Coordinates of C-alpha atoms in Angstrom, one line a residue:
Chain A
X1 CA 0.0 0.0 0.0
X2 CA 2.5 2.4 0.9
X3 CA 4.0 1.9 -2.9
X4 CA 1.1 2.8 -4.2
X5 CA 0.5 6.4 -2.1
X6 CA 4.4 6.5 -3.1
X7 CA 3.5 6.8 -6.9
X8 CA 0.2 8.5 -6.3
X9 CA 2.4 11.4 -4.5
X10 CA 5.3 11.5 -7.3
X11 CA 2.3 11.7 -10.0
X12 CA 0.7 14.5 -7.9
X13 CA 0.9 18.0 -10.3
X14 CA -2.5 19.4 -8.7
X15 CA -3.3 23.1 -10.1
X16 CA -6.5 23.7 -9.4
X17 CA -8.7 24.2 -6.9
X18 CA -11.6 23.1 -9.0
X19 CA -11.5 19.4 -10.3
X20 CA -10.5 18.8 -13.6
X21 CA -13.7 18.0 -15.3
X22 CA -14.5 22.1 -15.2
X23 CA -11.5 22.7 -17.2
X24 CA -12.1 23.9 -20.6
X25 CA -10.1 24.7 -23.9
X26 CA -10.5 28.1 -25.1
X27 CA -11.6 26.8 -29.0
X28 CA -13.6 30.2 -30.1
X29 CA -10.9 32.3 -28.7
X30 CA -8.6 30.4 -30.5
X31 CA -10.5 30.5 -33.8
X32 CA -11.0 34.3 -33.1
X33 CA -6.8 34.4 -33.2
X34 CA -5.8 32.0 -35.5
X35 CA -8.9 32.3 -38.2
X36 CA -7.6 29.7 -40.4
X37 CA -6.1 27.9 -38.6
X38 CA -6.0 23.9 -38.7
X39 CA -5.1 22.4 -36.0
X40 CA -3.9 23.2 -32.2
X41 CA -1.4 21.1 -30.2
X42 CA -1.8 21.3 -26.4
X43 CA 1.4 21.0 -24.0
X44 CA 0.6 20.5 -20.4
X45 CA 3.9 22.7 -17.8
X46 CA 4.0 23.0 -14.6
X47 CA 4.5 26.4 -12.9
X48 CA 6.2 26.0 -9.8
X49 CA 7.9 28.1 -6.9
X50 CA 11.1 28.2 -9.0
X51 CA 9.5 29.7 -11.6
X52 CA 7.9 32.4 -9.6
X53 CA 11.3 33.1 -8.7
X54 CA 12.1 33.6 -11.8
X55 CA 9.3 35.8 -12.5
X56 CA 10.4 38.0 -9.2
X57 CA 14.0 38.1 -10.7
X58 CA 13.2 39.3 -14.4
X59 CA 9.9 41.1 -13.5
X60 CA 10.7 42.6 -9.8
X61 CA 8.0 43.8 -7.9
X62 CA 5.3 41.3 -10.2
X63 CA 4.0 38.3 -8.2
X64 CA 2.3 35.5 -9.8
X65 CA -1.2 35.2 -8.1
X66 CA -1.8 31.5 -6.5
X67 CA -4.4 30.8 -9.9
X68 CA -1.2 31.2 -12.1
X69 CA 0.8 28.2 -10.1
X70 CA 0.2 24.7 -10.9
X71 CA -0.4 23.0 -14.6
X72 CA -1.4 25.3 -17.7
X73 CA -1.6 24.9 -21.1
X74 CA 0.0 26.1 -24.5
X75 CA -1.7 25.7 -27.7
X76 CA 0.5 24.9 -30.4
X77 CA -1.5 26.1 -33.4
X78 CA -0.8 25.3 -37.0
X79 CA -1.9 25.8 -40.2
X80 CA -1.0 24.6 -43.9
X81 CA 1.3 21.8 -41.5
X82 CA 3.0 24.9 -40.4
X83 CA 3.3 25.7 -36.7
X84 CA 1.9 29.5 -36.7
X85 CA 2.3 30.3 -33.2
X86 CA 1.1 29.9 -29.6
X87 CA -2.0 30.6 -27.4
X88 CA -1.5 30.2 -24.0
X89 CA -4.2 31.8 -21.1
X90 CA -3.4 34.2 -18.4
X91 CA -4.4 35.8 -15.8
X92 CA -3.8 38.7 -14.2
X93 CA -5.2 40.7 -10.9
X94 CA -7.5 43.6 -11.3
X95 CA -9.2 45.7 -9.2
X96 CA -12.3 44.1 -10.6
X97 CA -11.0 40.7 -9.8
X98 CA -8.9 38.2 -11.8
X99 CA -8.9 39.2 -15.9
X100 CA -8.3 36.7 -18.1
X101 CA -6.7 37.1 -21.4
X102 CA -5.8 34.8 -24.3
X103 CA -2.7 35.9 -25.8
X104 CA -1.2 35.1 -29.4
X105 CA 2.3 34.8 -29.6
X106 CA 4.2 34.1 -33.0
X107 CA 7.2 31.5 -33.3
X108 CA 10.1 34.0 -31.8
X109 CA 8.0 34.9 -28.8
X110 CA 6.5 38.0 -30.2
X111 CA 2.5 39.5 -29.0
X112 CA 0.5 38.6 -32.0
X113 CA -2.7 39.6 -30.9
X114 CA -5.1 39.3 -27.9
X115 CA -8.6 38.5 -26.5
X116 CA -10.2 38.8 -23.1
X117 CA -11.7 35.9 -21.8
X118 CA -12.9 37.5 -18.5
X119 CA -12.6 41.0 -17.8
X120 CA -15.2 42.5 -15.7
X121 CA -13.3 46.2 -15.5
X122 CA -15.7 49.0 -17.0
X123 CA -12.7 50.0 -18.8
X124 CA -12.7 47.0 -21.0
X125 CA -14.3 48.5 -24.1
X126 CA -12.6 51.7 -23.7
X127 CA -9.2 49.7 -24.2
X128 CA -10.9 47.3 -26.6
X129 CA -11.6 50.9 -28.9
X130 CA -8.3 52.3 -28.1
X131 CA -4.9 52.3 -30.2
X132 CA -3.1 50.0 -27.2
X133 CA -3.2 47.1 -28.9
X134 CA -1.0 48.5 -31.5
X135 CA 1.8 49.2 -29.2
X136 CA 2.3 46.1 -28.4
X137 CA 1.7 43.9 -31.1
X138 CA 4.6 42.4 -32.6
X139 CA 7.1 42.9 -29.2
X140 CA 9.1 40.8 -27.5
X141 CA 9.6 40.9 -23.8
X142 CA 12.0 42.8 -24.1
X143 CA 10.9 45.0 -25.8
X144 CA 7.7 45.2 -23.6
X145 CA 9.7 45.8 -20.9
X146 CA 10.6 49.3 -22.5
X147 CA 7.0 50.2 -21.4
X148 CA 7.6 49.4 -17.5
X149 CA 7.8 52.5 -15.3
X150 CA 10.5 52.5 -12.3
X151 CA 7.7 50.7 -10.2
X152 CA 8.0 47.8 -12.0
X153 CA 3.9 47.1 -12.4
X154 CA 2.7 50.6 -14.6
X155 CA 3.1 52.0 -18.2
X156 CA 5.7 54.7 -18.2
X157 CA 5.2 57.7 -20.5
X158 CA 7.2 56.3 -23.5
X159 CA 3.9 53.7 -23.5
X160 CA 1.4 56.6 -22.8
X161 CA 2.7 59.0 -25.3
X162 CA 1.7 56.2 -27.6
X163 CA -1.7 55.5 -27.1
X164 CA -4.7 57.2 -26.6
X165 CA -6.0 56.0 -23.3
X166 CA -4.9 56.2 -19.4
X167 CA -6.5 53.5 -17.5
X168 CA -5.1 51.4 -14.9
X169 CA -6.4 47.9 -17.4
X170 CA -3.7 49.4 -19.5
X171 CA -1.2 48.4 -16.6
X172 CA -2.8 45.3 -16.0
X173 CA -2.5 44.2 -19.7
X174 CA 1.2 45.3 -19.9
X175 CA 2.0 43.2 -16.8
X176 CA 0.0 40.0 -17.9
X177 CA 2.0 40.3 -21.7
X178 CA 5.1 40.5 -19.9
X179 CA 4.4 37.4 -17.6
X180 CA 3.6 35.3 -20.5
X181 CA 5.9 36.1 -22.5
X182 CA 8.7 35.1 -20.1
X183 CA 6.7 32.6 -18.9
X184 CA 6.4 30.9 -22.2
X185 CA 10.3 31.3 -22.6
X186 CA 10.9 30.0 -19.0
X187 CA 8.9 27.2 -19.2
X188 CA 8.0 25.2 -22.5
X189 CA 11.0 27.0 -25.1
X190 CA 13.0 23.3 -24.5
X191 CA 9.5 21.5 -25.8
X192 CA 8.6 23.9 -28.2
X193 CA 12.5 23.8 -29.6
X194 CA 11.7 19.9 -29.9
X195 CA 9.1 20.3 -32.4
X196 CA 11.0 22.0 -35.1
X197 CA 13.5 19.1 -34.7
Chain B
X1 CA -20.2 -4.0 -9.3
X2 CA -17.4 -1.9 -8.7
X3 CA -15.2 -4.4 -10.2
X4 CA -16.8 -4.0 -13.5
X5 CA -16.7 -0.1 -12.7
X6 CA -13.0 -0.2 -12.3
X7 CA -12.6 -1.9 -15.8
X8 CA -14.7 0.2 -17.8
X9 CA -13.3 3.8 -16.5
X10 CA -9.7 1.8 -16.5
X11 CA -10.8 0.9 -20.4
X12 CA -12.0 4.0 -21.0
X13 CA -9.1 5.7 -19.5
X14 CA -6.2 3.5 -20.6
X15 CA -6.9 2.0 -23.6
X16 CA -9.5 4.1 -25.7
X17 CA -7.1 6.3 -27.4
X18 CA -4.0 5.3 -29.7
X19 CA -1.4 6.4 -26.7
X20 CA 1.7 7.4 -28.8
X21 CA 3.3 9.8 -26.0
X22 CA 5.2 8.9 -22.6
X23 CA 1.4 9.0 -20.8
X24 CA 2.7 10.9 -18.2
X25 CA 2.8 14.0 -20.7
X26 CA -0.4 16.0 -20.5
X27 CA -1.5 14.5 -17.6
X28 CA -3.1 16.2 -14.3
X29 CA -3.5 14.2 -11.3
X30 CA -4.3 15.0 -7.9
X31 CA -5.4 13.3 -4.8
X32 CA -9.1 15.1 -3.7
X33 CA -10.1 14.5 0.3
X34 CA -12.5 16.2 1.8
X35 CA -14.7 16.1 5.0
X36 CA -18.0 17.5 5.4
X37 CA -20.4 18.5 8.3
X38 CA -24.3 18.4 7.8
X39 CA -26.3 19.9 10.8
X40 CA -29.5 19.4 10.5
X41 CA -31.3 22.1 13.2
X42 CA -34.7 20.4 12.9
X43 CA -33.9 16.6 13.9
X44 CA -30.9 17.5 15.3
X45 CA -29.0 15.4 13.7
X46 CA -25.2 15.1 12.7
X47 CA -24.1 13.5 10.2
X48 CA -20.6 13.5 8.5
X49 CA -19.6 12.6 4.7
X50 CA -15.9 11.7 4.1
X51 CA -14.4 11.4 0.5
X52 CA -10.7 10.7 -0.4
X53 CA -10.5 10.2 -3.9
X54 CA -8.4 10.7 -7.7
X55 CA -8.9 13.0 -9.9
X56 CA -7.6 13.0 -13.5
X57 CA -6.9 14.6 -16.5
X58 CA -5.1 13.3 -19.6
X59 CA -4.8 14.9 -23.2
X60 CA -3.8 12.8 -26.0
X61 CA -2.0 13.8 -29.4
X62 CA -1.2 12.1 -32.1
X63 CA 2.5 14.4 -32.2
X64 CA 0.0 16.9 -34.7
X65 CA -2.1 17.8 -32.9
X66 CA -5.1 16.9 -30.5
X67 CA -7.2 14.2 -30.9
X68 CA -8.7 13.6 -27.7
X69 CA -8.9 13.7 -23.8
X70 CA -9.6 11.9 -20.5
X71 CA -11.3 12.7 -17.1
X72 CA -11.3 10.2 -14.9
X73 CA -12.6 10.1 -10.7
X74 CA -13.0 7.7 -7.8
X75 CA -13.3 8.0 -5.3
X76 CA -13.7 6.3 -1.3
X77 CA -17.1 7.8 -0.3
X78 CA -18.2 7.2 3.8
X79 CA -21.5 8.2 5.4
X80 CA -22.0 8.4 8.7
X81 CA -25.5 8.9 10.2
X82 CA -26.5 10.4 6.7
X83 CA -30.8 10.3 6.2
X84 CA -31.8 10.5 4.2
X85 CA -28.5 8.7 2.2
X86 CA -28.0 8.5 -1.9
X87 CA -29.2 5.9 -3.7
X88 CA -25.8 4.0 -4.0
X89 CA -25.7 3.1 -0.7
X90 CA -27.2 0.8 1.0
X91 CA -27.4 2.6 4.8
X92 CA -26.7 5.8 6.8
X93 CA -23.0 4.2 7.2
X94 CA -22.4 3.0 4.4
X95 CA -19.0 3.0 2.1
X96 CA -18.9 2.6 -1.1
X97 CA -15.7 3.6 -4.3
X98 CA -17.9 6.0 -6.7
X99 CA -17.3 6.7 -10.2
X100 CA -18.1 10.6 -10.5
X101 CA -16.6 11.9 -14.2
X102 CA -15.2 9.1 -16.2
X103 CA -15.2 9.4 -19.6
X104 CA -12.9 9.8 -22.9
X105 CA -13.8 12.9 -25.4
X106 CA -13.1 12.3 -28.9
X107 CA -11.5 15.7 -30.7
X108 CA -13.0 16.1 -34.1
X109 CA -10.5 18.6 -36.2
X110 CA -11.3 22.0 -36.3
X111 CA -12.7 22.5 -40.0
X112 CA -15.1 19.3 -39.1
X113 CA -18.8 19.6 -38.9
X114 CA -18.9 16.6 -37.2
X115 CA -18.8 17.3 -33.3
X116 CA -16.4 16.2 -30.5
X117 CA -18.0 12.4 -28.7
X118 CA -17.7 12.1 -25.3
X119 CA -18.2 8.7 -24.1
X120 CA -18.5 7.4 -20.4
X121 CA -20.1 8.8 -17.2
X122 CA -20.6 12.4 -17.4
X123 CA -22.9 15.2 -15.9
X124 CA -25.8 15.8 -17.9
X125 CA -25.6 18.8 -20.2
X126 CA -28.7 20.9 -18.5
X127 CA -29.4 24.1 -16.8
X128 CA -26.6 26.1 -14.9
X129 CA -24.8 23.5 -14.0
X130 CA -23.4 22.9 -17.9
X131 CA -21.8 25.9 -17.3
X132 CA -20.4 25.8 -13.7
X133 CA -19.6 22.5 -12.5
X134 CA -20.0 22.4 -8.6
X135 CA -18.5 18.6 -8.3
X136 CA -17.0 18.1 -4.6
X137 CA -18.7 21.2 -3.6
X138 CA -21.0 22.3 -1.9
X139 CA -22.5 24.7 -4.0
X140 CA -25.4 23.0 -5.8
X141 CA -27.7 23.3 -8.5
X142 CA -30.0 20.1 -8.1
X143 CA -28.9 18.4 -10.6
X144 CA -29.9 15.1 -8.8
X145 CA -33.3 16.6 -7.7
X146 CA -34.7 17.8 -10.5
X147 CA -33.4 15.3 -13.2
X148 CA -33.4 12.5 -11.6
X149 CA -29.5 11.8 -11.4
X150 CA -26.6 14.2 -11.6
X151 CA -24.4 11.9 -13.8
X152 CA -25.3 8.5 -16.1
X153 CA -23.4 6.3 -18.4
X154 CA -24.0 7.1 -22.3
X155 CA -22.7 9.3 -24.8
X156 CA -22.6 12.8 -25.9
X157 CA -21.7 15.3 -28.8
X158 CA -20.6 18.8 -28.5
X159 CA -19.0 21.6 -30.1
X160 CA -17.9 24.9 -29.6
X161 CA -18.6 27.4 -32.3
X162 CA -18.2 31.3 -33.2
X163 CA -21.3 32.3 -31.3
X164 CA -22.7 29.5 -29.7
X165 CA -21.8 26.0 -27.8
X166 CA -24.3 22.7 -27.9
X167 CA -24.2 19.2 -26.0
X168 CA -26.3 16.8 -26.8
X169 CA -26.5 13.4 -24.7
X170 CA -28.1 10.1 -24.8
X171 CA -27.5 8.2 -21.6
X172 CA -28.9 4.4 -20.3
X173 CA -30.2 6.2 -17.0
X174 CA -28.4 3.3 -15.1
X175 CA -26.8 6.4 -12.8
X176 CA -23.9 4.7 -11.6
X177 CA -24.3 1.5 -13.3
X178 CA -23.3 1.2 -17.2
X179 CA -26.9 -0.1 -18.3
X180 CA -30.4 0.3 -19.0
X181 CA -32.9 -0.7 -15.9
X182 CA -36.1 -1.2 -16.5
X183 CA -36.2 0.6 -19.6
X184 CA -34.7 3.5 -18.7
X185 CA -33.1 6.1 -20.8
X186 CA -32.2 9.7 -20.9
X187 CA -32.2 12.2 -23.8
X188 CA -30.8 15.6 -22.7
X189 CA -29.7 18.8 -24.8
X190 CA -28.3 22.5 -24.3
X191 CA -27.5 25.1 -26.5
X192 CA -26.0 28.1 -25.2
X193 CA -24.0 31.0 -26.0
X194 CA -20.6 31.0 -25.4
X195 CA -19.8 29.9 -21.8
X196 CA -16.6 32.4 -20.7
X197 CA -18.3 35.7 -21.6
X198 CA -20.3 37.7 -18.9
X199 CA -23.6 37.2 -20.3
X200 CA -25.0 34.3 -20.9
X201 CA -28.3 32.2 -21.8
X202 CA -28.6 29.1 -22.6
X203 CA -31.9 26.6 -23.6
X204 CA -31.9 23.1 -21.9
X205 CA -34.4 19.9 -22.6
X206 CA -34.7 16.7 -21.0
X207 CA -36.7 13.5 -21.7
X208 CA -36.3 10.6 -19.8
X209 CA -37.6 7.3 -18.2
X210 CA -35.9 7.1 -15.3
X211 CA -36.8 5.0 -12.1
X212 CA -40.0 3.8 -14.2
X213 CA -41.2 7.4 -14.3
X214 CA -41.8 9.7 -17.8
X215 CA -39.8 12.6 -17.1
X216 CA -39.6 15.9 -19.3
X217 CA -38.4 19.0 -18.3
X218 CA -37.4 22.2 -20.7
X219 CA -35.5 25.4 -18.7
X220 CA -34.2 28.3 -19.7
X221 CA -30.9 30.1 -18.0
X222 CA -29.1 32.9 -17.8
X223 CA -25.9 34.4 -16.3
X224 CA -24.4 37.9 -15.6
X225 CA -21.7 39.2 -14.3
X226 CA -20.9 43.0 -13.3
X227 CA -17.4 43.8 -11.9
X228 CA -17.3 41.7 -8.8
X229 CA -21.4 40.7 -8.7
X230 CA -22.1 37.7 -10.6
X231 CA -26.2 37.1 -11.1
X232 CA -27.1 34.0 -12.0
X233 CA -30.9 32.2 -12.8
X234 CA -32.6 29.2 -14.0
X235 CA -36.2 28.8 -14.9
X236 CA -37.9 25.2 -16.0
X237 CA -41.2 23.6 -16.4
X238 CA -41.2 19.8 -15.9
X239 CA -43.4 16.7 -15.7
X240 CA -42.8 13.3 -13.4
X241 CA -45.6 11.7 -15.0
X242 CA -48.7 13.3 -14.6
X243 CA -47.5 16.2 -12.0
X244 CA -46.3 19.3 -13.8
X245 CA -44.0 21.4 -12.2
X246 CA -42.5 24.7 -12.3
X247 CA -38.7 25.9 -10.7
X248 CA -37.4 28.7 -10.2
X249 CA -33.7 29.3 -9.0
X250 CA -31.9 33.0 -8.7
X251 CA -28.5 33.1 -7.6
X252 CA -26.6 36.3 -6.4
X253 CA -22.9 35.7 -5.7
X254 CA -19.7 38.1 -5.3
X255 CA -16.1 37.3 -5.3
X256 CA -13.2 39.3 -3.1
X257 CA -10.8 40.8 -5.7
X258 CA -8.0 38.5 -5.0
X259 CA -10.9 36.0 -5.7
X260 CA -10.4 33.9 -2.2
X261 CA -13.5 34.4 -0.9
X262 CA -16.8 34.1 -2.7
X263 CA -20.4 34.3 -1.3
X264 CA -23.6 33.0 -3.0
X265 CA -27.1 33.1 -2.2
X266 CA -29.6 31.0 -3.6
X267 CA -34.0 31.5 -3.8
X268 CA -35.7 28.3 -5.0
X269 CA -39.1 28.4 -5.7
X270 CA -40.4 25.1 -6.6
X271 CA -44.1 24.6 -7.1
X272 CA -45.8 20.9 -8.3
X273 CA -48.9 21.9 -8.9
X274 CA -50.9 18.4 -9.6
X275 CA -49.9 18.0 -5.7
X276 CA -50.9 21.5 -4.8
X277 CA -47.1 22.1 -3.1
X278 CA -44.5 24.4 -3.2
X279 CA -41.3 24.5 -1.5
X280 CA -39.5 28.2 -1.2
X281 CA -35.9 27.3 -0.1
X282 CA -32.9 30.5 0.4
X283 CA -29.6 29.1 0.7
X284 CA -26.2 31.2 1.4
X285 CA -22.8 30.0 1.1
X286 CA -19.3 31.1 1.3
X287 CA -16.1 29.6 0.0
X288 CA -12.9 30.4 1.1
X289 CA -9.4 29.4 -1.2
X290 CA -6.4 30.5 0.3
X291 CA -4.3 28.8 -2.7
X292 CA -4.5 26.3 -5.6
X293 CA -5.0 23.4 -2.2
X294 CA -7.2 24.2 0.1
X295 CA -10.9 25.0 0.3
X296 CA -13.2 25.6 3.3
X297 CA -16.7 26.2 2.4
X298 CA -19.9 26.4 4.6
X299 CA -23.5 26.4 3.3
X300 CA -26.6 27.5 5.4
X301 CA -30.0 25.8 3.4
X302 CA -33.4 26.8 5.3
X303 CA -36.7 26.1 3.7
X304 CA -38.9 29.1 3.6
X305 CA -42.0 27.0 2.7
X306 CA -42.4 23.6 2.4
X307 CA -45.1 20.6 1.5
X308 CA -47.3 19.6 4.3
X309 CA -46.3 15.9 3.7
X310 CA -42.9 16.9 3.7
X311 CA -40.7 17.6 7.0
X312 CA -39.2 21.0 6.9
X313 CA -35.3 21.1 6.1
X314 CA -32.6 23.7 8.2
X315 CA -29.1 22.9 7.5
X316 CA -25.8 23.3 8.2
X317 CA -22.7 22.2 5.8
X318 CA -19.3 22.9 6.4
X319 CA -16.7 21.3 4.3
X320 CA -12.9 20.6 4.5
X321 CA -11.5 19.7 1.6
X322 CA -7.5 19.7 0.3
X323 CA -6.0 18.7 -3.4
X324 CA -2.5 17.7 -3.5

C-alpha cells in the first residue's frame, strides 16, 4: 500500500482548486486568433515556486497570483502543416477581480494579438476601442519591458505617449503580456524547440 | 459491481485512445479528500460525509495535434448517520468507491462539422450546471433533484462554435451502473452561447424514463456578471408523470478581488402543482481558497416553505477539503 501512495504522491501536479472536469479549452478564442487555422497542439507545464522566482528576478515587484501556479496549457497552433504560433491563457489581478486574457504569440516569442476571456473592469471597451493594442503587437519581452515604469507594475510615458487612453487595465494588460511572454520562454521554449527538430 | 466499474473507466481511460506519448505528458492528477459536516437544526442530527479520492486529467496527441482527452474520478465515499442517504448506498454508514466523471472525449479537427464524442459517465448537459460544474462542492444546483440523477453512463456530442456552444447526450439512465434498468433512458440537450463571456443564456431539454417514471423537463438560464457581482438564474417547467412542475432558482454571488472568498445566495421556488405544493428554499454559502490546495466552504440551506407531507429542512454544511 505504501508503494502505491508512493507513486500517487510523485504523480501528484494538482493546479487547481476546482476538479478537472471544469476545465475547458478556449476553442472560439482560438478560432478568433488564429482564423484559419487547422489544427492546435496542447502542451501541459507545470509552474512552480522556481518559476515564480524567476518571474520576481526578471519582472521585480510582479508576483504570480496563486491561480497562475500549478499546470497550464499552451496551444501549439498550426496551419497549412506549419506551426503559426502559440495561445496560451493568463491571468492577471485587477481591481475588478482576476482578468483573463488569451494571448497570441508568434514562433520567436513576439504578442501577435489578444482576447479577453474574462474581464469584468468597465474600462474593458474603452481599451478594446483604443490604439493599445497597437503598441504592443509584434514585441518581444524585451521589448515590452521598455514600457515598464520604475515601479515595475505601470506603463511609463514612452507607453502613454503612444496611445490614446490612461487607464489602470492598460497596466494590467502590460504586466499579464510580460508574464507570458517570459513565462512561455521559461517554461515550454525546451519543448517547443523539440518540435522544429 | 465496482469491479466492472473499475474496468470500464480503466478501459475508458487506458486503452481508448491510440497512446503514442510517454502517458505521463499532458497529464493532471491529484489526490481530492475532503470532509464534510451536515447539521440538521430540525432533527438535530449530525451527520458526516468523508471522500478521499483521484482525480484525472489526460490529453492525448497524435504528435499533430489533438485528438482527444480523458477525465477520470473515484473515489472512497463514507456516510455516517447520513438520512436521508443517496441511492448508492445501502445505509446511513455506508462506504462505497464512486465513479463521479469518467469518460474519454473524442477531438474532431477544427474545419469538421462533425462534433467532439464524449463517451463514459458524465454530468448531464442541463441548466446552470453545464456551465459551472459544482462537483466536490457544496455549491449546488440540483442536478440530482430535479433530473433524476446528476451523472449517467452514455454518450454525448458537443461543439464549440463562433457564437454558440451545444451538447447533446443520450444516456442508459443506469446512474452509476453502465446499463439500462427497466427501460430506462435519458435524452438531454443544451445550447447556449458562449460559456466564458459575462452574459450568458442558454436553452436546456430533458426526456427521460428514469426509475419507471416519464420525465420531461425544458429550462431556460441565464448568467451575468458585473465587476465583482455575478447574477445567475434558471427557470424550468417539468413533468414526473402526470405532475407538472414549475422551478425557479436566482443566484446572487460576489467574489473578493483576489478571488479567495466568494459568497452566494440562492431563492428556490419550486411549485408541483398536480400535488398543490411548493417549496420556497434560500440558501447562502461562502467559500474560502487561500491557494491552488485548500478550500473551506460552509453552506446554510433553510426552507422558507415547504409541502405539508414533507418535514421541513434547516441545514448546516461545512466542508474541508485539500488537493495535492
Amino acid at each position: 500500500m505504501k508503494y502505491v501512495v508512493l507513486v500517487l504522491v510523485f504523480f501528484c501536479k494538482c493546479g487547481l482548486a476546482d476538479a478537472f472536469c471544469s476545465l475547458r479549452d478556449p476553442v472560439s478564442q482560438i478560432n478568433t486568433l488564429f482564423p484559419s487555422h487547422e489544427r492546435h497542439l496542447s502542451l501541459v507545464k507545470k509552474i512552480d515556486n522556481q518559476t515564480r522566482q524567476i518571474v520576481q528576478r526578471k519582472l521585480p515587484n510582479n508576483e504570480l497570483h496563486f491561480g497562475e501556479l500549478g499546470q497550464h496549457t499552451l496551444y501549439v497552433v498550426s496551419e497549412n502543416s506549419k506551426v503559426v504560433g502559440y495561445v496560451h491563457v493568463r491571468s492577471e489581478q485587477s481591481h475588478w477581480g482576476l482578468v483573463e486574457i488569451v494571448w497570441a504569440i508568434d514562433i520567436e516569442y513576439k504578442i501577435i494579438d489578444f482576447v479577453f476571456q474574462r474581464c469584468r473592469s468597465p474600462e474593458k471597451d474603452k481599451l478594446i476601442n483604443s490604439n493599445f493594442k497597437s503598441a504592443i503587437v509584434g514585441k518581444s519581452f524585451e521589448q515590452l519591458k521598455l514600457y515598464l515604469d520604475k515601479d515595475g507594475r505601470n506603463g511609463n510615458q514612452q507607453l502613454y505617449d503612444q496611445i490614446n487612453i490612461r487607464t489602470d487595465l492598460v497596466n494590467v494588460v502590460l504586466r499579464c503580456a510580460l508574464k507570458t511572454l517570459l513565462l512561455t520562454e521559461v517554461v515550454w521554449q525546451a519543448e517547443l524547440n523539440s518540435l522544429y527538430e | 459491481m465496482l469491479f466492472k466499474h473499475w474496468l470500464v473507466a480503466l478501459f475508458l481511460f487506458m486503452f481508448a485512445p491510440p497512446v503514442l506519448a510517454d502517458f505521463s505528458d499532458n497529464l493532471r492528477f491529484a489526490i481530492d479528500s475532503s470532509f464534510r459536516l451536515n447539521i440538521n437544526d430540525i432533527t438535530s442530527v449530525t451527520s458526516r460525509n468523508y471522500f478521499l479520492g483521484m482525480d484525472t486529467h489526460k490529453v492525448f496527441n497524435d504528435g499533430n495535434r489533438d485528438i482527444g482527452y480523458a477525465v477520470a474520478q473515484l473515489y472512497y465515499t463514507k456516510l455516517s448517520d447520513q438520512t436521508p442517504y443517496p441511492f448508492m448506498f445501502s445505509n446511513k454508514n455506508d462506504e462505497q468507491l464512486i465513479i463521479r466523471e469518467a469518460h474519454y472525449n473524442i477531438l474532431t479537427s477544427r474545419k469538421s462539422l462533425l462534433p467532439n464524442i464524449r463517451l463514459g459517465h458524465f454530468t448531464l448537459p442541463f441548466g446552470l450546471e453545464d456551465s459551472q460544474d459544482t462537483n466536490g462542492r457544496l455549491l449546488d444546483y440540483g442536478h440530482g433533484k430535479n433530473l433524476g440523477t446528476k451523472l449517467d453512463w452514455g454518450i454525448l456530442a458537443n461543439k464549440v462554435h463562433t457564437n454558440v456552444e451545444y451538447k447533446v447526450s443520450y444516456s442508459l439512465g443506469g446512474k452509476d451502473d453502465p446499463k439500462s434498468k427497466e427501460g430506462s433512458s435519458v435524452f438531454t440537450a443544451r445550447v447556449s452561447t458562449l460559456s466564458h463571456l459575462d452574459f450568458g443564456i442558454g436553452l436546456s431539454l430533458y426526456k427521460a424514463k428514469l426509475d419507471q417514471k416519464n420525465r420531461k423537463r425544458v429550462a431556460f438560464d441565464l448568467k451575468y456578471y458585473l465587476y465583482n457581482w455575478g447574477l445567475k438564474s434558471e427557470i424550468a417547467y417539468g413533468k414526473v408523470d402526470d405532475n407538472s412542475g414549475l422551478y425557479w432558482l436566482f443566484e446572487l454571488n460576489r467574489r473578493t478581488v483576489n478571488e479567495q472568498w466568494k459568497v452566494y445566495c440562492h431563492y428556490i421556488f419550486d411549485d408541483q402543482h398536480q400535488q398543490k405544493q411548493s417549496e420556497q428554499t434560500f440558501i447562502a454559502g461562502a467559500r474560502y481558497t487561500p491557494n491552488n490546495n485548500l478550500d473551506v466552504s460552509v453552506q446554510l440551506n433553510h426552507q422558507l416553505q415547504h409541502p405539508a407531507n414533507k418535514k421541513e429542512l434547516r441545514l448546516m454544511q461545512m466542508q474541508l477539503r485539500h488537493r495535492f
